[in-house]
CSV table of C-alpha atoms in Angstrom, one decimal:
chain,number,residue,atom,x,y,z
A,8,UNK,CA,8.7,16.2,-14.3
A,9,UNK,CA,11.2,14.5,-11.9
A,10,UNK,CA,9.9,14.3,-8.2
A,11,UNK,CA,11.5,14.0,-4.8
A,12,UNK,CA,10.1,12.3,-1.6
A,13,UNK,CA,11.1,10.5,1.4
A,14,UNK,CA,12.9,7.8,-0.4
A,15,UNK,CA,15.7,8.4,-3.0
A,16,UNK,CA,14.6,5.6,-5.4
A,17,UNK,CA,11.2,5.2,-6.8
A,18,UNK,CA,9.4,2.8,-4.6
A,19,UNK,CA,6.0,1.7,-3.5
A,20,UNK,CA,7.1,1.4,0.1
A,21,UNK,CA,10.2,3.0,1.5
A,22,UNK,CA,12.6,0.7,3.3
A,23,UNK,CA,12.1,0.8,7.1
A,24,UNK,CA,15.8,1.5,7.3
A,25,UNK,CA,15.5,4.7,5.4
A,26,UNK,CA,16.1,7.6,7.5
A,27,UNK,CA,13.2,10.0,7.5
A,28,UNK,CA,14.0,13.7,7.4
A,29,UNK,CA,10.9,14.1,9.4
A,30,UNK,CA,12.0,12.3,12.5
A,31,UNK,CA,13.6,14.9,14.9
A,32,UNK,CA,13.1,12.7,18.1
A,33,UNK,CA,15.3,9.8,19.4
A,34,UNK,CA,14.0,6.2,19.1
A,35,UNK,CA,13.4,6.1,22.9
A,36,UNK,CA,11.1,9.0,22.8
A,37,UNK,CA,9.4,7.9,19.5
A,38,UNK,CA,8.4,4.6,21.1
A,39,UNK,CA,7.5,5.8,24.5
A,40,UNK,CA,4.3,4.2,25.9
A,41,UNK,CA,2.9,7.5,27.1
A,42,UNK,CA,3.4,9.1,23.7
A,43,UNK,CA,1.7,6.1,22.1
A,44,UNK,CA,-1.2,6.2,24.6
A,45,UNK,CA,-1.7,9.9,24.1
A,46,UNK,CA,-1.8,9.7,20.2
A,47,UNK,CA,-4.1,6.6,20.6
A,48,UNK,CA,-6.5,8.7,22.7
A,49,UNK,CA,-6.4,11.6,20.1
A,50,UNK,CA,-7.2,9.1,17.2
A,51,UNK,CA,-10.0,7.6,19.4
A,52,UNK,CA,-11.6,11.0,19.9
A,53,UNK,CA,-13.9,10.8,16.8
A,54,UNK,CA,-15.3,7.3,17.7
A,55,UNK,CA,-15.8,8.3,21.3
A,56,UNK,CA,-17.7,11.4,20.3
A,57,UNK,CA,-19.8,9.4,17.8
A,58,UNK,CA,-20.2,6.0,19.3
A,59,UNK,CA,-21.0,6.7,22.9
A,60,UNK,CA,-23.9,8.6,21.6
A,61,UNK,CA,-25.2,5.8,19.3
A,62,UNK,CA,-27.3,3.9,21.7
A,63,UNK,CA,-29.2,7.1,22.7
A,64,UNK,CA,-30.3,8.0,19.2
A,65,UNK,CA,-33.7,6.5,19.4
A,66,UNK,CA,-34.2,8.2,22.9
A,67,UNK,CA,-33.0,11.5,21.5
A,68,UNK,CA,-35.5,11.1,18.7
A,69,UNK,CA,-38.4,10.8,21.2
A,70,UNK,CA,-37.2,13.1,23.7
A,71,UNK,CA,-36.8,16.2,21.3
A,72,UNK,CA,-39.9,15.2,19.2
A,73,UNK,CA,-37.9,15.1,16.0
A,74,UNK,CA,-37.8,12.4,13.1
A,75,UNK,CA,-34.9,10.1,12.8
A,76,UNK,CA,-33.6,11.8,9.8
A,77,UNK,CA,-33.3,15.0,11.7
A,78,UNK,CA,-31.6,13.4,14.7
A,79,UNK,CA,-29.2,11.6,12.3
A,80,UNK,CA,-28.0,15.2,11.4
A,81,UNK,CA,-26.4,15.4,14.9
A,82,UNK,CA,-24.0,12.9,13.7
A,83,UNK,CA,-23.6,14.6,10.3
A,84,UNK,CA,-23.0,18.0,11.8
A,85,UNK,CA,-20.3,16.6,14.2
A,86,UNK,CA,-18.7,14.7,11.3
A,87,UNK,CA,-18.9,17.8,9.0
A,88,UNK,CA,-17.2,19.9,11.7
A,89,UNK,CA,-14.4,17.4,12.2
A,90,UNK,CA,-13.9,17.4,8.4
A,91,UNK,CA,-13.8,21.2,8.0
A,92,UNK,CA,-11.9,22.0,11.0
A,93,UNK,CA,-9.0,19.8,9.8
A,94,UNK,CA,-8.5,22.0,6.8
A,95,UNK,CA,-7.7,24.9,9.3
A,96,UNK,CA,-5.8,23.1,12.0
A,97,UNK,CA,-3.7,21.0,9.8
A,98,UNK,CA,-1.9,24.0,8.1
A,99,UNK,CA,-1.9,25.9,11.4
A,100,UNK,CA,0.1,22.9,12.9
A,101,UNK,CA,2.6,23.1,10.0
A,102,UNK,CA,3.2,26.7,10.8
A,103,UNK,CA,3.0,27.0,14.6
A,104,UNK,CA,3.9,23.4,15.6
A,105,UNK,CA,1.6,20.6,17.0
A,106,UNK,CA,1.2,21.5,20.7
A,107,UNK,CA,-0.4,24.9,20.6
A,108,UNK,CA,-3.2,24.3,18.1
A,109,UNK,CA,-3.8,20.9,19.7
A,110,UNK,CA,-4.3,22.2,23.2
A,111,UNK,CA,-6.5,25.1,22.0
A,112,UNK,CA,-8.7,22.7,20.0
A,113,UNK,CA,-9.1,20.3,22.9
A,114,UNK,CA,-10.1,23.2,25.4
A,115,UNK,CA,-12.9,24.3,23.1
A,116,UNK,CA,-13.9,20.6,22.6
A,117,UNK,CA,-14.5,20.1,26.3
A,118,UNK,CA,-16.6,23.4,26.4
A,119,UNK,CA,-18.7,22.5,23.4
A,120,UNK,CA,-19.4,18.9,24.6
A,121,UNK,CA,-20.6,20.4,27.9
A,122,UNK,CA,-22.9,22.7,26.0
A,123,UNK,CA,-24.4,19.7,24.1
A,124,UNK,CA,-25.7,18.3,27.5
A,125,UNK,CA,-27.8,21.4,27.9
A,126,UNK,CA,-29.3,21.6,24.2
A,127,UNK,CA,-33.1,22.1,24.6
A,128,UNK,CA,-33.9,21.3,21.0
A,129,UNK,CA,-32.7,19.3,18.0
A,130,UNK,CA,-31.7,22.4,16.1
A,131,UNK,CA,-29.5,23.6,18.9
A,132,UNK,CA,-28.0,20.2,19.4
A,133,UNK,CA,-27.0,20.0,15.8
A,134,UNK,CA,-25.4,23.3,16.2
A,135,UNK,CA,-23.4,22.4,19.3
A,136,UNK,CA,-22.4,19.1,17.8
A,137,UNK,CA,-21.0,21.1,14.8
A,138,UNK,CA,-18.8,23.2,17.2
A,139,UNK,CA,-17.8,20.0,19.1
A,140,UNK,CA,-16.6,18.5,15.7
A,141,UNK,CA,-14.8,21.7,14.7
A,142,UNK,CA,-12.9,21.8,17.9
A,143,UNK,CA,-12.2,18.0,18.1
A,144,UNK,CA,-10.8,17.9,14.7
A,145,UNK,CA,-7.5,19.2,16.3
A,146,UNK,CA,-6.8,16.0,18.0
A,147,UNK,CA,-7.6,13.9,14.9
A,148,UNK,CA,-5.5,15.8,12.3
A,149,UNK,CA,-2.5,16.6,14.7
A,150,UNK,CA,-2.3,13.0,15.9
A,151,UNK,CA,-1.7,11.8,12.2
A,152,UNK,CA,0.8,14.7,11.7
A,153,UNK,CA,2.7,13.7,14.9
A,154,UNK,CA,3.0,10.1,13.6
A,155,UNK,CA,4.4,11.4,10.2
A,156,UNK,CA,7.0,13.5,12.2
A,157,UNK,CA,8.2,10.5,14.2
A,158,UNK,CA,8.0,7.6,11.7
A,159,UNK,CA,8.6,6.8,8.0
A,160,UNK,CA,8.0,3.8,5.7
A,161,UNK,CA,6.6,0.5,6.9
A,162,UNK,CA,7.3,1.6,10.5
A,163,UNK,CA,4.6,4.2,10.1
A,164,UNK,CA,2.1,1.6,8.9
A,165,UNK,CA,3.1,-0.6,11.9
A,166,UNK,CA,2.5,2.3,14.3
A,167,UNK,CA,-0.9,3.2,12.7
A,168,UNK,CA,-1.8,-0.5,13.4
A,169,UNK,CA,-0.6,-0.2,16.9
A,170,UNK,CA,-2.8,2.8,17.4
A,171,UNK,CA,-5.7,0.6,16.6
A,172,UNK,CA,-5.3,-1.1,20.0
A,173,UNK,CA,-6.3,2.1,21.6
A,174,UNK,CA,-8.5,3.8,18.9
A,175,UNK,CA,-10.1,0.5,18.1
A,176,UNK,CA,-11.0,-0.1,21.7
A,177,UNK,CA,-13.0,3.3,21.6
A,178,UNK,CA,-15.9,1.8,19.5
A,179,UNK,CA,-15.9,-1.2,21.9
A,180,UNK,CA,-16.0,0.8,25.1
A,181,UNK,CA,-18.0,3.8,23.9
A,182,UNK,CA,-21.3,2.2,23.1
A,183,UNK,CA,-21.1,-0.1,26.1
A,184,UNK,CA,-20.5,3.0,28.3
A,185,UNK,CA,-23.5,4.9,26.4
A,186,UNK,CA,-25.7,1.9,27.0
A,187,UNK,CA,-25.0,1.7,30.7
A,188,UNK,CA,-25.3,5.5,31.1
A,189,UNK,CA,-28.8,5.2,29.7
A,190,UNK,CA,-29.8,2.8,32.4
A,191,UNK,CA,-29.1,5.5,35.0
A,192,UNK,CA,-29.5,8.8,33.2
A,193,UNK,CA,-31.1,10.2,30.0
A,194,UNK,CA,-29.3,11.0,26.8
A,195,UNK,CA,-27.7,14.1,28.3
A,196,UNK,CA,-25.7,12.0,30.7
A,197,UNK,CA,-23.8,10.7,27.7
A,198,UNK,CA,-22.5,14.2,27.0
A,199,UNK,CA,-21.6,14.7,30.7
A,200,UNK,CA,-19.4,11.5,30.4
A,201,UNK,CA,-17.9,12.8,27.1
A,202,UNK,CA,-17.0,16.1,28.7
A,203,UNK,CA,-15.1,14.3,31.4
A,204,UNK,CA,-13.2,12.2,28.9
A,205,UNK,CA,-12.2,15.3,26.9
A,206,UNK,CA,-11.0,17.0,30.0
A,207,UNK,CA,-8.8,13.9,30.9
A,208,UNK,CA,-7.5,13.7,27.4
A,209,UNK,CA,-6.6,17.4,27.4
A,210,UNK,CA,-4.6,17.1,30.5
A,211,UNK,CA,-2.8,14.1,29.1
A,212,UNK,CA,-1.7,16.1,26.2
A,213,UNK,CA,-0.6,18.8,28.3
A,214,UNK,CA,1.6,16.6,30.4
A,215,UNK,CA,2.7,13.9,28.0
A,216,UNK,CA,3.1,15.1,24.5
A,217,UNK,CA,6.2,17.1,23.6
A,218,UNK,CA,6.5,19.3,20.4
A,219,UNK,CA,7.4,17.1,17.5
A,220,UNK,CA,7.9,19.8,14.8
A,221,UNK,CA,11.0,22.0,15.6
A,222,UNK,CA,11.0,25.7,14.5
A,223,UNK,CA,13.4,25.1,11.8
A,224,UNK,CA,11.0,22.8,9.9
A,225,UNK,CA,7.8,24.8,10.2
A,226,UNK,CA,6.3,26.4,7.1
A,227,UNK,CA,5.9,30.1,6.8
A,228,UNK,CA,3.4,32.3,5.0
A,229,UNK,CA,-0.3,32.8,5.4
A,230,UNK,CA,-3.6,31.3,3.8
A,231,UNK,CA,-2.3,31.6,0.3
A,232,UNK,CA,0.7,29.5,1.2
A,233,UNK,CA,-1.4,26.9,2.8
A,234,UNK,CA,-3.8,26.7,-0.1
A,235,UNK,CA,-1.0,26.3,-2.4
A,236,UNK,CA,0.5,23.4,-0.4
A,237,UNK,CA,-2.8,21.7,-0.5
A,238,UNK,CA,-3.3,22.2,-4.2
A,239,UNK,CA,0.2,20.7,-4.7
A,240,UNK,CA,-0.6,17.7,-2.5
A,241,UNK,CA,-4.0,17.1,-4.5
A,242,UNK,CA,-2.2,17.5,-7.8
A,243,UNK,CA,-0.2,14.3,-6.9
A,244,UNK,CA,-2.3,11.5,-8.6
A,245,UNK,CA,-1.1,8.8,-6.2
A,246,UNK,CA,-1.6,10.9,-3.0
A,247,UNK,CA,-5.2,11.8,-4.2
A,248,UNK,CA,-5.8,8.2,-5.1
A,249,UNK,CA,-5.1,6.9,-1.6
A,250,UNK,CA,-6.9,9.9,0.0
A,251,UNK,CA,-10.1,9.2,-2.0
A,252,UNK,CA,-9.8,5.4,-1.5
A,253,UNK,CA,-9.6,5.9,2.1
A,254,UNK,CA,-12.4,8.4,2.2
A,255,UNK,CA,-14.8,6.1,0.4
A,256,UNK,CA,-13.8,3.2,2.7
A,257,UNK,CA,-14.4,5.5,5.7
A,258,UNK,CA,-17.9,6.3,4.3
A,259,UNK,CA,-18.6,2.5,4.2
A,260,UNK,CA,-17.7,2.5,7.9
A,261,UNK,CA,-19.7,5.6,8.8
A,262,UNK,CA,-22.9,4.5,6.9
A,263,UNK,CA,-22.7,1.5,9.3
A,264,UNK,CA,-22.2,3.6,12.3
A,265,UNK,CA,-25.1,5.9,11.4
A,266,UNK,CA,-27.5,3.3,10.5
A,267,UNK,CA,-26.8,0.4,12.7
A,268,UNK,CA,-28.7,1.7,15.8
A,269,UNK,CA,-31.9,1.7,13.8
A,270,UNK,CA,-31.2,-1.4,11.8
A,271,UNK,CA,-30.2,-3.4,14.8
A,272,UNK,CA,-32.7,-2.1,17.3
A,273,UNK,CA,-35.7,-0.9,15.2
A,274,UNK,CA,-35.8,-3.6,12.3
A,275,UNK,CA,-34.3,-6.6,14.3
A,276,UNK,CA,-35.7,-5.7,17.8
A,277,UNK,CA,-32.4,-5.8,19.8
A,278,UNK,CA,-32.0,-3.9,23.0
A,279,UNK,CA,-29.6,-0.9,23.4
A,280,UNK,CA,-27.5,-3.3,25.5
A,281,UNK,CA,-27.4,-5.9,22.8
A,282,UNK,CA,-26.8,-3.4,20.1
A,283,UNK,CA,-23.7,-2.2,22.2
A,284,UNK,CA,-22.4,-5.7,22.5
A,285,UNK,CA,-22.7,-6.4,18.8
A,286,UNK,CA,-21.0,-3.0,18.0
A,287,UNK,CA,-18.2,-3.9,20.4
A,288,UNK,CA,-17.8,-7.3,18.8
A,289,UNK,CA,-17.4,-5.7,15.4
A,290,UNK,CA,-14.8,-3.4,16.9
A,291,UNK,CA,-12.8,-6.4,18.2
A,292,UNK,CA,-12.7,-7.7,14.7
A,293,UNK,CA,-11.4,-4.4,13.4
A,294,UNK,CA,-8.6,-4.4,16.2
A,295,UNK,CA,-7.6,-7.9,15.6
A,296,UNK,CA,-7.3,-7.4,11.8
A,297,UNK,CA,-5.3,-4.2,12.4
A,298,UNK,CA,-2.9,-6.2,14.6
A,299,UNK,CA,-2.5,-8.9,12.0
A,300,UNK,CA,-1.8,-6.1,9.5
A,301,UNK,CA,0.7,-4.4,11.7
A,302,UNK,CA,2.6,-7.4,13.3
A,303,UNK,CA,2.4,-10.1,10.6
A,304,UNK,CA,1.7,-8.5,7.2
A,305,UNK,CA,3.6,-5.1,7.1
A,306,UNK,CA,7.1,-5.7,6.0
A,307,UNK,CA,6.2,-9.1,4.5
A,308,UNK,CA,3.6,-8.3,2.1
A,309,UNK,CA,3.2,-5.3,-0.1
A,310,UNK,CA,0.9,-2.6,1.6
A,311,UNK,CA,-1.0,-2.4,-1.8
A,312,UNK,CA,-1.7,-6.1,-1.9
A,313,UNK,CA,-3.0,-5.9,1.8
A,314,UNK,CA,-5.1,-3.0,0.8
A,315,UNK,CA,-6.5,-4.5,-2.3
A,316,UNK,CA,-7.5,-7.5,-0.3
A,317,UNK,CA,-9.2,-5.4,2.3
A,318,UNK,CA,-11.2,-3.5,-0.3
A,319,UNK,CA,-12.4,-6.7,-2.0
A,320,UNK,CA,-13.6,-8.2,1.3
A,321,UNK,CA,-15.5,-4.9,2.1
A,322,UNK,CA,-17.1,-5.0,-1.3
A,323,UNK,CA,-18.1,-8.7,-0.9
A,324,UNK,CA,-19.6,-8.1,2.6
A,325,UNK,CA,-21.5,-5.2,1.1
A,326,UNK,CA,-22.9,-7.3,-1.6
A,327,UNK,CA,-24.1,-9.9,0.9
A,328,UNK,CA,-25.7,-7.3,3.0
A,329,UNK,CA,-27.6,-5.9,0.0
A,330,UNK,CA,-28.9,-9.3,-1.0
A,331,UNK,CA,-30.0,-10.0,2.5
A,332,UNK,CA,-31.7,-6.7,3.2
A,333,UNK,CA,-33.5,-6.7,-0.2
A,334,UNK,CA,-35.1,-10.1,0.5
A,335,UNK,CA,-33.1,-12.0,-2.0
A,336,UNK,CA,-32.7,-14.9,0.5
A,337,UNK,CA,-36.1,-14.5,2.1
A,338,UNK,CA,-36.6,-13.2,5.6
A,339,UNK,CA,-33.3,-13.4,7.4
A,340,UNK,CA,-32.7,-12.7,11.1
A,341,UNK,CA,-30.2,-10.7,13.1
A,342,UNK,CA,-27.4,-13.4,13.1
A,343,UNK,CA,-26.5,-13.4,9.4
A,344,UNK,CA,-26.7,-9.7,9.1
A,345,UNK,CA,-24.5,-9.2,12.1
A,346,UNK,CA,-22.0,-11.8,10.6
A,347,UNK,CA,-21.8,-9.7,7.4
A,348,UNK,CA,-21.3,-6.5,9.3
A,349,UNK,CA,-18.6,-8.2,11.4
A,350,UNK,CA,-16.8,-9.1,8.2
A,351,UNK,CA,-17.2,-5.6,6.8
A,352,UNK,CA,-15.8,-3.9,10.0
A,353,UNK,CA,-13.0,-6.4,10.3
A,354,UNK,CA,-11.6,-5.6,7.0
A,355,UNK,CA,-11.3,-2.0,7.8
A,356,UNK,CA,-8.2,-3.0,9.7
A,357,UNK,CA,-6.6,-3.7,6.4
A,358,UNK,CA,-7.7,-0.6,4.7
A,359,UNK,CA,-7.6,2.4,6.9
A,360,UNK,CA,-4.2,2.2,8.4
A,361,UNK,CA,-2.6,1.4,5.0
A,362,UNK,CA,-4.3,4.2,3.0
A,363,UNK,CA,-3.1,6.7,5.7
A,364,UNK,CA,0.5,5.3,5.7
A,365,UNK,CA,0.8,5.1,1.8
A,366,UNK,CA,-0.5,8.7,1.5
A,367,UNK,CA,1.6,10.2,4.4
A,368,UNK,CA,4.8,8.5,3.1
A,369,UNK,CA,4.7,10.9,0.1
A,370,UNK,CA,4.4,14.2,2.2
A,371,UNK,CA,7.2,14.6,4.7
A,372,UNK,CA,7.3,18.3,3.7
A,373,UNK,CA,3.7,19.0,4.7
A,374,UNK,CA,2.4,16.4,7.2
A,375,UNK,CA,-0.2,18.6,8.7
A,376,UNK,CA,-1.7,19.7,5.4
A,377,UNK,CA,-1.6,16.1,4.1
A,378,UNK,CA,-3.3,14.8,7.3
A,379,UNK,CA,-6.0,17.5,6.9
A,380,UNK,CA,-6.7,16.5,3.4
A,381,UNK,CA,-7.0,12.8,4.5
A,382,UNK,CA,-9.2,13.6,7.4
A,383,UNK,CA,-11.4,16.0,5.5
A,384,UNK,CA,-12.1,13.8,2.6
A,385,UNK,CA,-13.0,11.0,4.9
A,386,UNK,CA,-15.2,13.0,7.2
A,387,UNK,CA,-17.0,14.9,4.4
A,388,UNK,CA,-17.9,11.7,2.4
A,389,UNK,CA,-18.9,10.2,5.6
A,390,UNK,CA,-21.1,13.1,6.4
A,391,UNK,CA,-22.8,12.8,3.0
A,392,UNK,CA,-23.3,9.1,3.5
A,393,UNK,CA,-25.1,9.7,7.0
A,394,UNK,CA,-28.4,11.1,5.8
A,395,UNK,CA,-28.5,8.7,2.7
A,396,UNK,CA,-28.8,5.5,4.9
A,397,UNK,CA,-31.9,6.8,6.5
A,398,UNK,CA,-33.7,8.1,3.3
A,399,UNK,CA,-36.2,5.3,3.1
A,400,UNK,CA,-37.2,5.5,6.8
A,401,UNK,CA,-36.3,3.1,9.6
A,402,UNK,CA,-37.9,-0.1,8.4
A,403,UNK,CA,-35.4,-1.1,5.8
A,404,UNK,CA,-31.6,-1.6,5.7
A,405,UNK,CA,-31.4,-1.4,1.8
A,406,UNK,CA,-30.2,2.2,1.8
A,407,UNK,CA,-27.3,1.4,4.1
A,408,UNK,CA,-26.3,-1.6,2.0
A,409,UNK,CA,-26.5,0.5,-1.2
A,410,UNK,CA,-24.5,3.1,0.3
A,411,UNK,CA,-21.8,0.7,1.4
A,412,UNK,CA,-21.7,-1.1,-1.8
A,413,UNK,CA,-21.5,2.0,-3.9
A,414,UNK,CA,-18.7,3.6,-1.7
A,415,UNK,CA,-16.6,0.3,-1.7
A,416,UNK,CA,-16.7,0.2,-5.5
A,417,UNK,CA,-15.7,3.8,-5.7
A,418,UNK,CA,-12.8,3.0,-3.3
A,419,UNK,CA,-11.7,0.3,-5.5
A,420,UNK,CA,-12.0,2.4,-8.6
A,421,UNK,CA,-9.8,5.2,-7.1
A,422,UNK,CA,-7.2,2.7,-5.9
A,423,UNK,CA,-6.8,1.0,-9.3
A,424,UNK,CA,-7.0,3.9,-11.5
A,425,UNK,CA,-5.2,6.5,-9.6
A,426,UNK,CA,-2.7,4.7,-7.5
A,427,UNK,CA,-1.9,2.1,-10.1
A,428,UNK,CA,-0.3,-0.4,-7.7
A,429,UNK,CA,1.1,-2.6,-10.4
A,430,UNK,CA,3.4,0.2,-11.6
A,431,UNK,CA,6.5,1.8,-10.0
A,432,UNK,CA,6.0,5.5,-9.0
A,433,UNK,CA,8.2,8.5,-8.8
A,434,UNK,CA,8.1,10.2,-5.4
A,435,UNK,CA,6.0,13.4,-5.1
A,436,UNK,CA,7.6,16.7,-6.2
A,437,UNK,CA,8.7,18.8,-3.3
A,438,UNK,CA,9.0,22.7,-3.8
A,439,UNK,CA,12.5,23.9,-2.9
A,440,UNK,CA,11.3,26.0,-0.1
A,441,UNK,CA,9.4,23.1,1.4
A,442,UNK,CA,12.0,20.3,1.4
A,443,UNK,CA,13.1,19.3,4.8
A,444,UNK,CA,16.6,20.2,5.6
């Protein structure tokens, strides 16, 4: 069946000169520094919520008298909330615009984070973290939708890489702040700081982010319409392939996020401050690679070729980690393990922005719903990976490495079998009542 999309001719990557029907703002407003900073802050919300809390995980385990696997569910619940919330907020933003759902979600996020600081038990903390994730999903999903409103083609891939300067800084700063907070307060102080960060970001959105989806381009209809839109997106093999490849790559990343506090601190004896520094160094690698992707590779090398290279590097690093953690090289210290984790994290700068850009290029008619599916797949797969990495206890890194290798192989399989990068593709079919004017 003939299909339509953002580019008139079948192409893997629409030309940057192609005028996007989804770009209502002028070039000056599109490239404004404040807009870039606000969008970067919104994309940084997830790593801020997760990573500032990571150095405190062992202390939370002791303070609340719960096993490590239970405390890791505080990560899983927040991640699951972010995944499920996007399925609701994404279609809402297609119908009512970007600003109102975003501001409502951010307000609830601030309240939920403040409540987390008061949680007296692991069970209540898990529940409040779920609410925090549900509310915080608004920032994540709408930020991607706004980028799709403003950009098209390789310019969108470049902008996603630019956002890594801000969102990528969050994993560097967050555990460092978390580690320092633990020197002066207990783990509850981390949530107090997160509450202040959420409040500041909410005010920035209120003052600095204009509506990017005009009323004439908003979708109509209720839940049934939203479900049909999502079903149509998932029926597109190429969109589904990029979505799944990005989701499994994110699971590799989140298995590292979930397991590394115990691997680095419990198995290799590092302090919370040393862990924070290593975590920050890995994030520097991700940022640097993301900038190489956006500034040097995008527009010169096919996005699919860059994506294939990134997946291959992640797979190789996962194999190395599995061999080291299983004792194939004898007893190894922290340095070689940290080096393999650095390579793995750095390669994410080639994978995550390009899977997002390639998937969203095909969906100018439903950017909010497409962003929701991208985010939900990533966060749900990550939520499943989180408890698996601790299934064998705190004394071995083998589960983490196995999860990482399995997910990287699945990402490669989805990319090769569904996206079929060696073949030309027809753009996605757009229903007549969804096509942008």
